[in-house]
Structures are given as structure tokens and as C-alpha cells.
Short mmCIF file of C-alpha atoms and ligand atoms in Angstrom, two decimals:
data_model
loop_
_atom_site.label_atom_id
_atom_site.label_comp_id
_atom_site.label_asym_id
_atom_site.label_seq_id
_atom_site.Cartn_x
_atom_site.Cartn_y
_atom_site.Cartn_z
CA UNK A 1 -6.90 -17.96 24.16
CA UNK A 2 -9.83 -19.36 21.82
CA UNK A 3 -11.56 -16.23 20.62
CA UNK A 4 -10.29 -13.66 18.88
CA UNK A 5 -11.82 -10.67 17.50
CA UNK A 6 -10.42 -8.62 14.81
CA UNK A 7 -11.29 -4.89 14.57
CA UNK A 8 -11.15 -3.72 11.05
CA UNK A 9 -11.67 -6.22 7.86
CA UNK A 10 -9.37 -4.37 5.21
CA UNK A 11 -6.60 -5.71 3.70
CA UNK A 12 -4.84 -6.61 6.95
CA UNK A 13 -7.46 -7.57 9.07
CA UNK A 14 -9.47 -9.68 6.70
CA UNK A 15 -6.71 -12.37 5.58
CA UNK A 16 -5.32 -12.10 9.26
CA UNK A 17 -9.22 -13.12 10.53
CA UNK A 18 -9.26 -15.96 7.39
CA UNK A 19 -5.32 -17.03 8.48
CA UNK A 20 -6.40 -17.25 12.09
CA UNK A 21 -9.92 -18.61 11.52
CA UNK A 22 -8.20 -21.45 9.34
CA UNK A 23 -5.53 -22.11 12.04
CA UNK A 24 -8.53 -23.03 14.39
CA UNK A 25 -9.06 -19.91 16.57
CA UNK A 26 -13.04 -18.85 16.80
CA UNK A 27 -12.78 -15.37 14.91
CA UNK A 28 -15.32 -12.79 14.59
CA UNK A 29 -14.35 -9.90 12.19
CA UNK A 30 -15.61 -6.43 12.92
CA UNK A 31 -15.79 -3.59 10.61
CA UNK A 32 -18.03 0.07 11.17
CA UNK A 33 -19.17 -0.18 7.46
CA UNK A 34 -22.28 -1.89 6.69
CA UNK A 35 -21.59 -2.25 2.95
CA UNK A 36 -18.41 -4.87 3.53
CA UNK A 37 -20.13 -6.69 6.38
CA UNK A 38 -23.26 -7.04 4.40
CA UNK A 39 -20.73 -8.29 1.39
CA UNK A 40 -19.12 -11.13 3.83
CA UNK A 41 -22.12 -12.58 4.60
CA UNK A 42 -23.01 -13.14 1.45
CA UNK A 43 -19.36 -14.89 1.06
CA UNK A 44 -18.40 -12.39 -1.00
CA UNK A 45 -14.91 -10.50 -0.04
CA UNK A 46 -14.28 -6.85 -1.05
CA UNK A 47 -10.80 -6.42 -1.94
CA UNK A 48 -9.33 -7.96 -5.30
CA UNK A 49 -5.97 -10.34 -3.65
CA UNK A 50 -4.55 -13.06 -5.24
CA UNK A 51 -5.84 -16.30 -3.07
CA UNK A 52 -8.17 -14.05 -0.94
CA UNK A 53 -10.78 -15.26 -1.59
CA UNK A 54 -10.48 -19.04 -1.20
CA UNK A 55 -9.14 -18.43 2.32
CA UNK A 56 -11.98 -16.06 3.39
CA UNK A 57 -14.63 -18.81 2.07
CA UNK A 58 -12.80 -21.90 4.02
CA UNK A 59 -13.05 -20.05 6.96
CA UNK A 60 -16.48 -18.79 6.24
CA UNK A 61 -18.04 -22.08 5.20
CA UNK A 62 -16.54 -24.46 8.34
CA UNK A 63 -18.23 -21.23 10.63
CA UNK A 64 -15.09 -20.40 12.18
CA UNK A 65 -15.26 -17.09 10.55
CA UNK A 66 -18.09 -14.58 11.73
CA UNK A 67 -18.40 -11.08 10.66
CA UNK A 68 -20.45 -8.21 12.26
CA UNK A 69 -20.99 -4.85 12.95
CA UNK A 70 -20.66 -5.28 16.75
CA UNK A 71 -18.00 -6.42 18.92
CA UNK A 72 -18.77 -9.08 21.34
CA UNK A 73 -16.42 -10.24 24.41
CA UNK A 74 -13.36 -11.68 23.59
CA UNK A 75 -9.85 -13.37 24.49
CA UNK A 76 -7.89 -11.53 22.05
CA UNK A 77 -8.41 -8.37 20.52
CA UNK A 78 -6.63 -7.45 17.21
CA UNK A 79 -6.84 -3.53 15.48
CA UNK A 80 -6.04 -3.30 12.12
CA UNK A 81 -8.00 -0.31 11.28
CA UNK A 82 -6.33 2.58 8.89
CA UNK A 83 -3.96 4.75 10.26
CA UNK A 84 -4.36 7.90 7.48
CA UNK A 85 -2.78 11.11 7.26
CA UNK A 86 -4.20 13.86 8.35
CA UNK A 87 -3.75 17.48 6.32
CA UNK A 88 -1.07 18.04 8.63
CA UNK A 89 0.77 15.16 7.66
CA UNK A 90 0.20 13.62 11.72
CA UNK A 91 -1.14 10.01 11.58
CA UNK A 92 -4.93 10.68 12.24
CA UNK A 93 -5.99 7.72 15.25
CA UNK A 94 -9.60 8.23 15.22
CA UNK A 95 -10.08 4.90 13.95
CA UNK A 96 -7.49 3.32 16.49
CA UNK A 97 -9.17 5.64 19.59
CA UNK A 98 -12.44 4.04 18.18
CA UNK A 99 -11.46 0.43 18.18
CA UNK A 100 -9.89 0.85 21.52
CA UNK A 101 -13.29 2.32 23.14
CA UNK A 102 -15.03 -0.42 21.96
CA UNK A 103 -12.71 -3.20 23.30
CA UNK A 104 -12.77 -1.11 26.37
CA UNK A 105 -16.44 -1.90 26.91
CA UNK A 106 -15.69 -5.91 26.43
CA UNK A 107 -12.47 -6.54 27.82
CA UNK A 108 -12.19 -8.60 30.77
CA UNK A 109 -8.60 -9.72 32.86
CA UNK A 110 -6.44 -11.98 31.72
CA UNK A 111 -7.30 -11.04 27.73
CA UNK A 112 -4.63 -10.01 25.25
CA UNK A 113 -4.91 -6.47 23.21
CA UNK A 114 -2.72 -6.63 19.68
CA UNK A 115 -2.48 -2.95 17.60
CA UNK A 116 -1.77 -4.08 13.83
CA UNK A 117 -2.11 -0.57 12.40
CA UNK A 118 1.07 1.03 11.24
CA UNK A 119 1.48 4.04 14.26
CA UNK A 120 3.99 6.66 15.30
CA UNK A 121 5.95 5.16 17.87
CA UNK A 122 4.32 5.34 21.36
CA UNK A 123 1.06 4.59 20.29
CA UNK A 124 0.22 1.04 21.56
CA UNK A 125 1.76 2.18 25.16
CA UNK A 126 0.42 5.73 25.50
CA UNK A 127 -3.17 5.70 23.77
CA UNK A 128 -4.13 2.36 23.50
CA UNK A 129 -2.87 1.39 26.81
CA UNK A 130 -3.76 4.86 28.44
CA UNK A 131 -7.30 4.59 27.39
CA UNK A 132 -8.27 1.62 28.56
CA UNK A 133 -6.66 2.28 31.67
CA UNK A 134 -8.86 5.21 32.37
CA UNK A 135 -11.90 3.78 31.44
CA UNK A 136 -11.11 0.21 33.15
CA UNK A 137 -8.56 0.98 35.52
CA UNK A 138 -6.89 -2.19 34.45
CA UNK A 139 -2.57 -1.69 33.92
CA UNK A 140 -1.29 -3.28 30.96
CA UNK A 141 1.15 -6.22 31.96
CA UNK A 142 -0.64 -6.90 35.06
CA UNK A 143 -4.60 -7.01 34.21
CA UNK A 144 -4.35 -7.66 30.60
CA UNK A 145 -1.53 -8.18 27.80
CA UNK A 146 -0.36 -5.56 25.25
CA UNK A 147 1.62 -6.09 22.06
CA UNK A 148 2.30 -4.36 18.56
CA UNK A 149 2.71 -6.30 15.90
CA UNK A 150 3.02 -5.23 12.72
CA UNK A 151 1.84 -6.31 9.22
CA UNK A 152 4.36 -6.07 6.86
CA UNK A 153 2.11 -7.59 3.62
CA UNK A 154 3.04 -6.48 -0.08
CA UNK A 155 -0.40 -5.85 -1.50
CA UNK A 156 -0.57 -8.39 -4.54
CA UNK A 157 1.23 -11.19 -2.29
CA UNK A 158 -0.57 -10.55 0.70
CA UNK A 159 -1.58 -14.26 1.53
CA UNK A 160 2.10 -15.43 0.72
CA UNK A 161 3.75 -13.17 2.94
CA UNK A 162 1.60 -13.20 5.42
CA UNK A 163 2.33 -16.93 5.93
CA UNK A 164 5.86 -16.48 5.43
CA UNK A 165 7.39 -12.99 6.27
CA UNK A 166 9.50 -12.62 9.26
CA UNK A 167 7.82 -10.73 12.57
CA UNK A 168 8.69 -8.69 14.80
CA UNK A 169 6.53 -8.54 18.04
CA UNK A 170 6.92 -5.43 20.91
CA UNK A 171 5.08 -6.37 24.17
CA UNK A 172 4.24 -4.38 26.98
CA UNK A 173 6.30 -6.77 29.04
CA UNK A 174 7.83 -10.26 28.03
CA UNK A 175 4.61 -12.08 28.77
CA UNK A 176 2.49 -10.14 26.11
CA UNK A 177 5.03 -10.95 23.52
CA UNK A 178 4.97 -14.77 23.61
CA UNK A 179 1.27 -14.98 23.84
CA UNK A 180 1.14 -12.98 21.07
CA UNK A 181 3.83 -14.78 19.24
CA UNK A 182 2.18 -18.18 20.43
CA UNK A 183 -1.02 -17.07 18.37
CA UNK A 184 0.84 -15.76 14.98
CA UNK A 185 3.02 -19.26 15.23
CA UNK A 186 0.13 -20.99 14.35
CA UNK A 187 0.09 -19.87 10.62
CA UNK A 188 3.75 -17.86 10.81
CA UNK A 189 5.96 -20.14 8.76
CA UNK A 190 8.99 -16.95 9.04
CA UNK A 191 10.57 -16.42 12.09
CA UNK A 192 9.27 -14.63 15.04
CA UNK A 193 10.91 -11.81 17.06
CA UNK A 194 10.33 -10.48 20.81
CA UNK A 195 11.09 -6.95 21.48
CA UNK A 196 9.74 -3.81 22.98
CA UNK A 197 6.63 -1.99 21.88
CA UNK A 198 8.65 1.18 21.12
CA UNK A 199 11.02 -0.72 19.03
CA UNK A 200 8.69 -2.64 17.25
CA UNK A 201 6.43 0.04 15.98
CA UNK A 202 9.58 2.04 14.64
CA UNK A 203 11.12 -1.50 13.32
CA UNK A 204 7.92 -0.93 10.84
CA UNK A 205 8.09 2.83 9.91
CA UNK A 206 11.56 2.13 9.22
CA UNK A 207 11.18 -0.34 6.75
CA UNK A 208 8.70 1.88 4.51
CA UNK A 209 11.09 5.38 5.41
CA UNK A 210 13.73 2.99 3.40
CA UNK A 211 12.24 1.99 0.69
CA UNK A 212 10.57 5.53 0.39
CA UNK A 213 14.38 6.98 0.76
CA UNK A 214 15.90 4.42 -1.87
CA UNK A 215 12.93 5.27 -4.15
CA UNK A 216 13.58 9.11 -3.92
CA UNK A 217 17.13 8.88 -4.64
CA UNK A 218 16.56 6.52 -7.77
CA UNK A 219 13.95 9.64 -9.00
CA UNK A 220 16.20 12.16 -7.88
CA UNK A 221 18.98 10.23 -10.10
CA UNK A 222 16.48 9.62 -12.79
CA UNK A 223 16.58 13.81 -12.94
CA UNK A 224 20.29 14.42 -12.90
CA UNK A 225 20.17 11.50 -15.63
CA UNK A 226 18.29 13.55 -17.73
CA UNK A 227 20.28 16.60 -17.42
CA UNK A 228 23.57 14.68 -18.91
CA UNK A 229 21.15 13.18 -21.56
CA UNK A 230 22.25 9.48 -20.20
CA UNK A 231 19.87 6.61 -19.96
CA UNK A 232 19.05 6.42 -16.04
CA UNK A 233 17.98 2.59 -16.31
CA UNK A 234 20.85 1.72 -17.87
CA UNK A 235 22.71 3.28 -14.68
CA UNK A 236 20.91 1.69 -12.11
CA UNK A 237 21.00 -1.74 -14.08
CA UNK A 238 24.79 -1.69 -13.82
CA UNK A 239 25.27 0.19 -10.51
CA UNK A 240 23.56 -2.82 -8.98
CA UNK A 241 25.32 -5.69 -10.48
CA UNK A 242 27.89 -4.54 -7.17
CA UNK A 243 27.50 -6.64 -4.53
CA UNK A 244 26.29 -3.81 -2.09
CA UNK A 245 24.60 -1.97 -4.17
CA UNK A 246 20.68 -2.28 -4.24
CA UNK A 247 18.78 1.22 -5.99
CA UNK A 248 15.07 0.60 -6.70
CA UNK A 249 13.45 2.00 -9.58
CA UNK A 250 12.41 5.60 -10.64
CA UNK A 251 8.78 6.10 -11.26
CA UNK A 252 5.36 8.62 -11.42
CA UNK A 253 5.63 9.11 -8.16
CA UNK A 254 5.47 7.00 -5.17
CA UNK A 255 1.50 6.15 -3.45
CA UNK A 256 -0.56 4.12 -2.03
CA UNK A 257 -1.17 3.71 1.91
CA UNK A 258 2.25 2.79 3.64
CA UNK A 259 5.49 3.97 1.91
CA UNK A 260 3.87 7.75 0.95
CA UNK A 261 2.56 7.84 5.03
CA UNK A 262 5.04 6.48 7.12
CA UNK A 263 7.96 8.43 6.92
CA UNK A 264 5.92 11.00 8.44
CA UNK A 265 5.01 9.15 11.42
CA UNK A 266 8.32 8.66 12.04
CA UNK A 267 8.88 12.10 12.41
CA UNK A 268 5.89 13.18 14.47
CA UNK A 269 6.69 14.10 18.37
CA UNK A 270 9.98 14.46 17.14
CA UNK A 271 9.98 18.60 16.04
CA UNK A 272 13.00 17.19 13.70
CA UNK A 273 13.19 19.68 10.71
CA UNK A 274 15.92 19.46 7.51
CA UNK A 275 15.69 15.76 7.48
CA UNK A 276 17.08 13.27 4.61
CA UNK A 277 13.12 11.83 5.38
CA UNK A 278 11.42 14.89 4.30
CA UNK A 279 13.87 15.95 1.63
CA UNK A 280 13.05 11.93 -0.08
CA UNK A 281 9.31 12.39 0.45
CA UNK A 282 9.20 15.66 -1.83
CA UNK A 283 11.30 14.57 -3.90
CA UNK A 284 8.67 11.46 -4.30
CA UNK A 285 5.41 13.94 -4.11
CA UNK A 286 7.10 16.24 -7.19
CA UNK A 287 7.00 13.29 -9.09
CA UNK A 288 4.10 13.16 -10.91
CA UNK A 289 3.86 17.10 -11.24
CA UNK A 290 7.12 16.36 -13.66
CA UNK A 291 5.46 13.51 -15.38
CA UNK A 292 2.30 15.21 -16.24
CA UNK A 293 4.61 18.65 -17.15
CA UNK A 294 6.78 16.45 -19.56
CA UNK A 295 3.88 14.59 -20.91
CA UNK A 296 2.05 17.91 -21.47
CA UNK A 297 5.33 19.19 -23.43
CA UNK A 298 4.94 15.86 -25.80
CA UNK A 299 1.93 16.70 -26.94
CA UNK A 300 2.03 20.69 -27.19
CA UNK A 301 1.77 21.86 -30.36
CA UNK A 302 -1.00 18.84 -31.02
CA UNK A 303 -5.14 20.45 -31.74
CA UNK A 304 -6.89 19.49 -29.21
CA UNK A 305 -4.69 16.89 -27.56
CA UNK A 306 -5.37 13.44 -26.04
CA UNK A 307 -3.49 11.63 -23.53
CA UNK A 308 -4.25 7.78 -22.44
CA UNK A 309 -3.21 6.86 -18.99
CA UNK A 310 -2.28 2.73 -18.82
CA UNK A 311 -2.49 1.58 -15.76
CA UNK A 312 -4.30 3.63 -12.52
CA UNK A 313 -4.17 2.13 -9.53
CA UNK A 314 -0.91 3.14 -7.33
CA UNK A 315 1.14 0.37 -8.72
CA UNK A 316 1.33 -2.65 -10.87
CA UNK A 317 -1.17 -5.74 -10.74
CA UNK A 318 -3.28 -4.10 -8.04
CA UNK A 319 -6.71 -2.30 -8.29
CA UNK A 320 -6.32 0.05 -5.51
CA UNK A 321 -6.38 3.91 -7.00
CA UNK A 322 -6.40 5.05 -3.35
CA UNK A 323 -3.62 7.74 -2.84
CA UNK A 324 -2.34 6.94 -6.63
CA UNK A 325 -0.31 10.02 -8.49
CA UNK A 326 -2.10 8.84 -11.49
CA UNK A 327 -4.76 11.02 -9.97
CA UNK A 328 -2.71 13.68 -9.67
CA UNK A 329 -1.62 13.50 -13.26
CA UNK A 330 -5.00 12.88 -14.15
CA UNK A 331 -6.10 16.35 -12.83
CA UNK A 332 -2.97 18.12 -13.57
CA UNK A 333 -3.20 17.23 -17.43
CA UNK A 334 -7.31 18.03 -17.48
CA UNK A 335 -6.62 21.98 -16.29
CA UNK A 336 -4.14 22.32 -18.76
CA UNK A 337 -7.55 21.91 -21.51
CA UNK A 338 -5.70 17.99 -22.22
CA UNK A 339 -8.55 15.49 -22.92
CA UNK A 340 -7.40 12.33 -20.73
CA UNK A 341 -9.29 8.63 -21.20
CA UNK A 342 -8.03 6.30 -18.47
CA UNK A 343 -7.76 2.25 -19.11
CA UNK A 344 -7.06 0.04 -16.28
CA UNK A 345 -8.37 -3.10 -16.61
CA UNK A 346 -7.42 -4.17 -12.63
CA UNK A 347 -9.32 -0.94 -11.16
CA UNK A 348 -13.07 -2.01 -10.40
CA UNK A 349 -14.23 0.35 -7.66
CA UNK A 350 -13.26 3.80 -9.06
CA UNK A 351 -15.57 7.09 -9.24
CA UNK A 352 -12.97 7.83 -12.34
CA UNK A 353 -14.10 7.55 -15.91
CA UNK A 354 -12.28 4.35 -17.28
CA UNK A 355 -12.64 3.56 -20.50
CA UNK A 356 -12.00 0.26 -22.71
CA UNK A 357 -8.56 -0.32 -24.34
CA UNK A 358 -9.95 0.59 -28.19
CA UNK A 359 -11.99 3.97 -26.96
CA UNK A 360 -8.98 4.74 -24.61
CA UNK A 361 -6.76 4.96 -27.33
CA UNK A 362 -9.17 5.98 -30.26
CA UNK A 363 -7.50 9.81 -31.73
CA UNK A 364 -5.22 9.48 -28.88
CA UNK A 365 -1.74 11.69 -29.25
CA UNK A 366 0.40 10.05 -26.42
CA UNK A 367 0.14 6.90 -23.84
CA UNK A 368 1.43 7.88 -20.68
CA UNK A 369 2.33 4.42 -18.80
CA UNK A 370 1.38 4.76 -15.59
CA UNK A 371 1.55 1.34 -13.79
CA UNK A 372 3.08 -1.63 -15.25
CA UNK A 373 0.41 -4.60 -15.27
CA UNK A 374 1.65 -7.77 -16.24
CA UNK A 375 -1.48 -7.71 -18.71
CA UNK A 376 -0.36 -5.18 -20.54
CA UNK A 377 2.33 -7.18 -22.13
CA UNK A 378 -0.69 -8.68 -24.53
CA UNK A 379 -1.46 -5.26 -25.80
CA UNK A 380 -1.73 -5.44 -29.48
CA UNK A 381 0.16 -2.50 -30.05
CA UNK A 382 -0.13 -2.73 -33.84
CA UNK A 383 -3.64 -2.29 -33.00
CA UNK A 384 -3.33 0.48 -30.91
CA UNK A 385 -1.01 2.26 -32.67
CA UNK A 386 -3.52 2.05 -35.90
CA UNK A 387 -6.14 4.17 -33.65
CA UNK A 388 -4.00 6.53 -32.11
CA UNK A 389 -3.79 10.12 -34.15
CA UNK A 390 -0.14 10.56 -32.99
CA UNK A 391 1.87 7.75 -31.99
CA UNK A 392 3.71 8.79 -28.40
CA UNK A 393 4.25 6.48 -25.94
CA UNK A 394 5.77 8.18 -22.73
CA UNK A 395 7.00 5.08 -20.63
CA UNK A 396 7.36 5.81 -17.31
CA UNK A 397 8.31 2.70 -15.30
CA UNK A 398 10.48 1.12 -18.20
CA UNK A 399 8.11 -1.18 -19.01
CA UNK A 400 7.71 -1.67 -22.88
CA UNK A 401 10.74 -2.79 -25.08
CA UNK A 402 11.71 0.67 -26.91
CA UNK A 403 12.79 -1.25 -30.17
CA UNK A 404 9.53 -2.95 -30.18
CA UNK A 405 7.78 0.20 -30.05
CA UNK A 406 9.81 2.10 -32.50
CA UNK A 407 9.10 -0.68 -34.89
CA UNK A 408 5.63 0.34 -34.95
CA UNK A 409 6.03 3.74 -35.49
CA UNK A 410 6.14 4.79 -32.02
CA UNK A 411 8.13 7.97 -30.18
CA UNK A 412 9.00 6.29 -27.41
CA UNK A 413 9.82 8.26 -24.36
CA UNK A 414 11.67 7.27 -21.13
CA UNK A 415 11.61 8.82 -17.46
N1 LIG B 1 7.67 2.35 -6.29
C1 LIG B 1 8.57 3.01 -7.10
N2 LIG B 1 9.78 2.42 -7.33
C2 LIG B 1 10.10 1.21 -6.82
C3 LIG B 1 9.18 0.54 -5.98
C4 LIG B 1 7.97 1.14 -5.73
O1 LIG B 1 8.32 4.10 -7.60
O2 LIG B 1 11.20 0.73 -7.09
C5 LIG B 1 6.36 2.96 -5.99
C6 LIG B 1 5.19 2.09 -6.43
O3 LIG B 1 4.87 2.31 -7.78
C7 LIG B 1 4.09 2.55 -5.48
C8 LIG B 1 4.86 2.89 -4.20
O4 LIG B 1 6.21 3.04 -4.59
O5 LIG B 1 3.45 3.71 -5.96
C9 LIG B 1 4.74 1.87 -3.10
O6 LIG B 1 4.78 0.55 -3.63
P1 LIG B 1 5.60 -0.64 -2.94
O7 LIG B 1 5.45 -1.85 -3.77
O8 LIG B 1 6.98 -0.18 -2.68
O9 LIG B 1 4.95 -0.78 -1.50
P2 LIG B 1 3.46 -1.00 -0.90
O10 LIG B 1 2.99 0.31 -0.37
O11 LIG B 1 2.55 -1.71 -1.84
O12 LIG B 1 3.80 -1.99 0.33
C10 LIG B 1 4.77 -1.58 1.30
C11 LIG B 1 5.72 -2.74 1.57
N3 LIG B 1 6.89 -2.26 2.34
C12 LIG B 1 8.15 -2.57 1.97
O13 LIG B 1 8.41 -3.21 0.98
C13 LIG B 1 9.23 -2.07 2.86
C14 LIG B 1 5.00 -3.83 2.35
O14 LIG B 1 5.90 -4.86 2.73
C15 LIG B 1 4.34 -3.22 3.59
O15 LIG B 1 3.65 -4.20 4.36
C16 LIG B 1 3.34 -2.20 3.13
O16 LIG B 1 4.09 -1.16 2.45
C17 LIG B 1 2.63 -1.65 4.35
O17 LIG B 1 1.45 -1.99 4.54
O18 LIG B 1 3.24 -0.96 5.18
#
């Protein structure tokens, strides 16, 4: 197994390609849009990741990495294309059905097929394998290998956990599981598990309906909190000081493209209704819809009020604004007739209006803080709070000291 081709270069299937390029393996990385594989060739990467970038150009420069809008033949085939959700909340595989009906033109016996992309379990076995067994007639464990095997990345550490996150690997049969394991091993510093396909893919959905759950229940807290007027940080700080306690934090609302989606896939094919899974993911999607109804009751009364969102993208130290409830509280507060100006210094690609820190907050009435940069801790809030028309912060992720803030004439506001 020299060559490998991997089908999607986002943020999984790029530093995968640079991991595996740099681990010796001839790569070629293959994406549909001619904007990012244009971008590559000029050695120029497209997503903003810590480290990223040095990777992609080691590969690129020793020629190990090749990137192109066509797939060619291969030993290895790896899909990490997105897995969105459709309107319906069902995982929408056109981009999976895709990738497989273009390996199925290229694949030969004896080569290994790998899905990356978070899927509902069954996926790997019964479209993956199913389609290119009618269009090859080749059986999966006997004409070619078939494994899942699951990214399980933290966007902002992506290189570092790639390299050093456990695995867990689901083959078709036992055979597809090593070979796959064999090929991860060779930049996989965590351990590496064999399982079932089945298992595997629900090992991952699992792991984000968690942290999705755990997240709900500190906002649903953060709400009861509020009705007995105590401080819910405060709570959580102390509930977890027990040994077997572990609550995460309350927040705007919970986004981006894994923990908001797969909780849902969890529960497709299964006709489950009433479920703790559901019940956490409203809970998460109402989020925001308070945040922007509280922030529009701190400024009521205000003539012609201003709001300044800090911090867009769906969480801290990232750029990505994809599937962010900042939008939502973007819109939410512009119907209501509230002027918004939006600074995020991290967001690059954005069709929103983002403004510089000093017009953000010129004759602003409130800061809403949105996500918690690390950047934002050299804010010259003195500054600030000497352009600002009303001095509100509304502080949503517990980020900015509330004494500090006070000092400088600040209403400072807490989730
Ligand atoms: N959030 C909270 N409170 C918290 C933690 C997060 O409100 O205590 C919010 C964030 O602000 C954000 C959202 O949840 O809007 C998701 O952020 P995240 O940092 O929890 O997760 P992701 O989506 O960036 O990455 C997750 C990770 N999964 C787990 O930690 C179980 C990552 O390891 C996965 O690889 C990734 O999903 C994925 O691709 O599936």
C-alpha cells in the first residue's frame, strides 16, 4: 500500500493527506472545488490551523503531496468529505455517494476503501460498500478492504491530536482493520483500536451526543440558576471539584459542524421519539434565541440602540462562522430595529459585515461576548469603554473578570 488518495481536502482530509504524505506514503488530495485546488498549488492552504500550514508545505515541497481535481487509480482510498444536515435533520450523503462513484471507476482488487466522514451508523457497510458492489461486483472483505475510521480532531489543535488522539478502527472483517491501522500507525502516536464498522461509526456519534448532552444540561442549569438569582459558574466550579463530577460550560448556544449534527445521526433509522438526545439538542438550539432576547432587554429603553458582538466564529480561537449562533443572534437582534457591528479579528472568510475594534464599539450601548478569543484579553477596555454611549457588557461564556469591568464603569452581565 504506497498510494493513497484522499477524497475531500477540508479540515480532515487536508492535515490527514500532509500527516500521511510526511510519513512517506505517495498522496494525491482530491477536492470538487476549483478555488482550494487552485489555492494548493500555489502552496497556499485554505483553512486558518495552528501548524497547518508548515505540514501542508513539507509535504508539498519534497512532491509527496499532489492535489487535483481528478482522481487517479489508487491503493488506498480515504473520504473525508462533509457529512451536513439536511432540513430534515438526516445526514445528507451526496458528497459520500459522490466520492464513492468516483473510487468506483478506479478501484482495482486487493485496494483498501477508508470512510473518514462522521455517518449514521451503517453507512460504510450499506452505501459505501453496496455501491461499489453494484457497479464493480467486487464484495468487500474478499475483493477489496473496508474500514471506518473516524477523525476525532478539536478544530484549533487539529495537528496535535491528530498525531496523538486515540483511534478506533471498524473493518469490514479483521483484515481491513489492521491494514488500515498499519497505515494510521505510521503518524498515530495514541493507541489504536480494532472493532466492527457498526461499532466504530457509533463509537464517534457518541462522543459528540455527550458532549452535546453535558453541554445542554450545563445551559439548562445555567436557566434554573437564574431563576433562584444564584451565580451558575460559581455552581459548576464547585460541583466539579468532586471526583466524578465533570459539567462543561453554559454558553450562546452550541455550533459548528460535529457536536450540533451528530446527535441526529444517531437517531436516524432509529424512529426513536422523546429522547434525552433531542430534548439536549433544543435545549442547545434555544440558546441563542435567549441570549439575543436578554441582550435585547439590556438595551430597551436605549434611542436607537447598538449592540457589538466579540467574537463570531462558533467558538473561541477559530475563524470558522459556519453553523455559529452568533448568526442567529446577529439576525435575531437586526429585526428587532437593533443596529449590530460585529468584531472578530480570527474570522477572514465571512460575507458578514465585520468591523474594526474602535468602529465596532464607537456609540455602542452593550458588548455581547460571543466567543472567548484568547486575544481579547489585550482589549483596552478603558479605551473601549471611553467610545461606547452606554457601558453594558453582557458576558456570555464567563470570560472577562466582572471586578475588572465594574472598575471601569461597566454593567456587567452574566449568562
Ligand atoms: N461549547 C459550549 N460549552 C462547552 C464546550 C463547548 O457551549 O463547555 C460549544 C462551543 O462554543 C461550540 C460547540 O459547543 O459552539 C462545539 O465546540 P466543541 O469545542 O465542543 O467541539 P468541536 O465541534 O469544535 O469539536 C468536536 C470535538 N468532539 C468532542 O470533544 C467530543 C472533536 O474532538 C471532534 O473531532 C469534532 O467535534 C468532530 O469533528 O466531530
Amino acid at each position: 500500500m504506497e498510494k493513497i488518495s484522499v477524497l475531500g481536502m477540508g479540515y480532515v482530509g487536508l492535515p490527514t493527506a500532509c500527516m500521511l504524505a510526511n510519513s512517506g506514503f505517495k498522496v494525491s488530495g482530491v477536492d470538487i472545488d476549483k478555488d482550494i485546488i487552485n489555492k494548493l498549488n500555489f502552496g497556499k492552504i485554505h483553512i486558518e490551523e495552528p501548524e497547518l500550514e508548515k505540514i501542508f508545505l513539507k509535504a508539498f515541497k519534497n512532491k509527496k503531496l499532489k492535489v487535483s481535481l481528478e482522481l487517479g487509480k489508487s491503493d488506498v482510498f480515504i473520504i473525508a468529505v462533509p457529512t451536513p444536515l439536511n432540513h430534515r435533520n438526516k445526514a445528507d450523503l451526496s458528497y459520500v455517494i459522490n466520492a464513492v462513484n468516483k473510487i468506483t471507476d478506479k478501484i482495482e482488487k486487493g485496494n483498501l476503501v477508508i470512510l473518514e466522514s462522521t455517518s449514521p451508523p451503517g453507512t460504510t457497510r450499506n452505501i459505501v460498500g453496496k455501491i461499489i458492489t453494484s457497479s464493480t461486483g467486487f464484495l468487500a472483505g474478499k475483493d477489496y478492504y473496508l474500514a471506518f475510521c473516524p477523525e476525532r480532531v478539536l478544530p484549533g489543535k487539529i495537528i496535535y491530536e491528530l498525531k496523538n488522539n486515540d483511534r478506533i478502527v471498524g473493518g469490514v472483517d479483521r483484515k481491513s482493520a489492521e491494514i488500515t491501522r498499519d497505515i494510521y500507525k505510521t503518524f498515530v502516536k495514541g493507541r489504536i483500536f480494532l472493532t466492527n464498522l457498526e461499532t466504530s461509526e457509533f463509537v464517534k456519534l457518541a462522543e459528540n451526543t455527550y458532549r452535546d448532552i453535558n453541554i445542554a444540561f450545563a445551559n439548562e442549569i445555567s436557566l434554573i440558576c437564574g431563576d433562584y438569582g444564584i451565580d451558575v459558574w460559581e455552581v459548576i466550579k464547585y460541583a466539579n471539584m468532586h471526583p466524578r463530577v465533570n459539567i462543561l460550560n453554559p454558553g450562546p448556544g452550541v455550533g459548528g459542524h460535529c457536536i450540533a449534527v451528530d446527535p441526529w445521526f444517531i437517531l436516524e433509522n432509529t424512529g426513536r421519539k422523546d429522547t434525552l438526545i433531542e430534548k439536549s439538542r433544543n435545549i442547545n438550539n434555544n440558546m441563542p434565541f435567549i441570549i439575543s432576547k436578554r441582550a435585547e432587554e439590556i438595551v430597551r429603553g436605549y434611542k436607537k440602540p447598538k449592540v457589538t458582538i466579540f467574537g463570531f466564529s462558533y467558538k473561541e480561537n477559530v475563524g470558522d462562522v459556519r453553523e455559529s449562533p452568533a448568526v442567529v443572534i446577529n439576525n435575531k437582534l437586526t429585526k428587532k430595529g437593533i443596529k449590530v457591528s460585529i468584531y472578530d479579528p480570527l474570522v477572514i472568510n465571512t460575507r458578514y459585515n465585520l468591523s474594526g475594534l474602535e468602529d465596532s464599539v464607537d456609540g455602542s450601548d452593550l458588548i455581547l461576548l460571543f466567543s472567548g478569543h484568547s486575544v481579547f484579553k489585550e482589549i483596552d477596555l478603558a479605551l473601549v469603554s471611553d467610545l461606547m454611549r452606554n457601558r453594558n457588557i453582557f458576558d456570555t461564556r464567563n470570560f472577562f473578570d466582572k471586578t475588572t469591568v465594574e472598575r471601569l464603569g461597566f454593567n456587567y452581565y452574566n449568562i
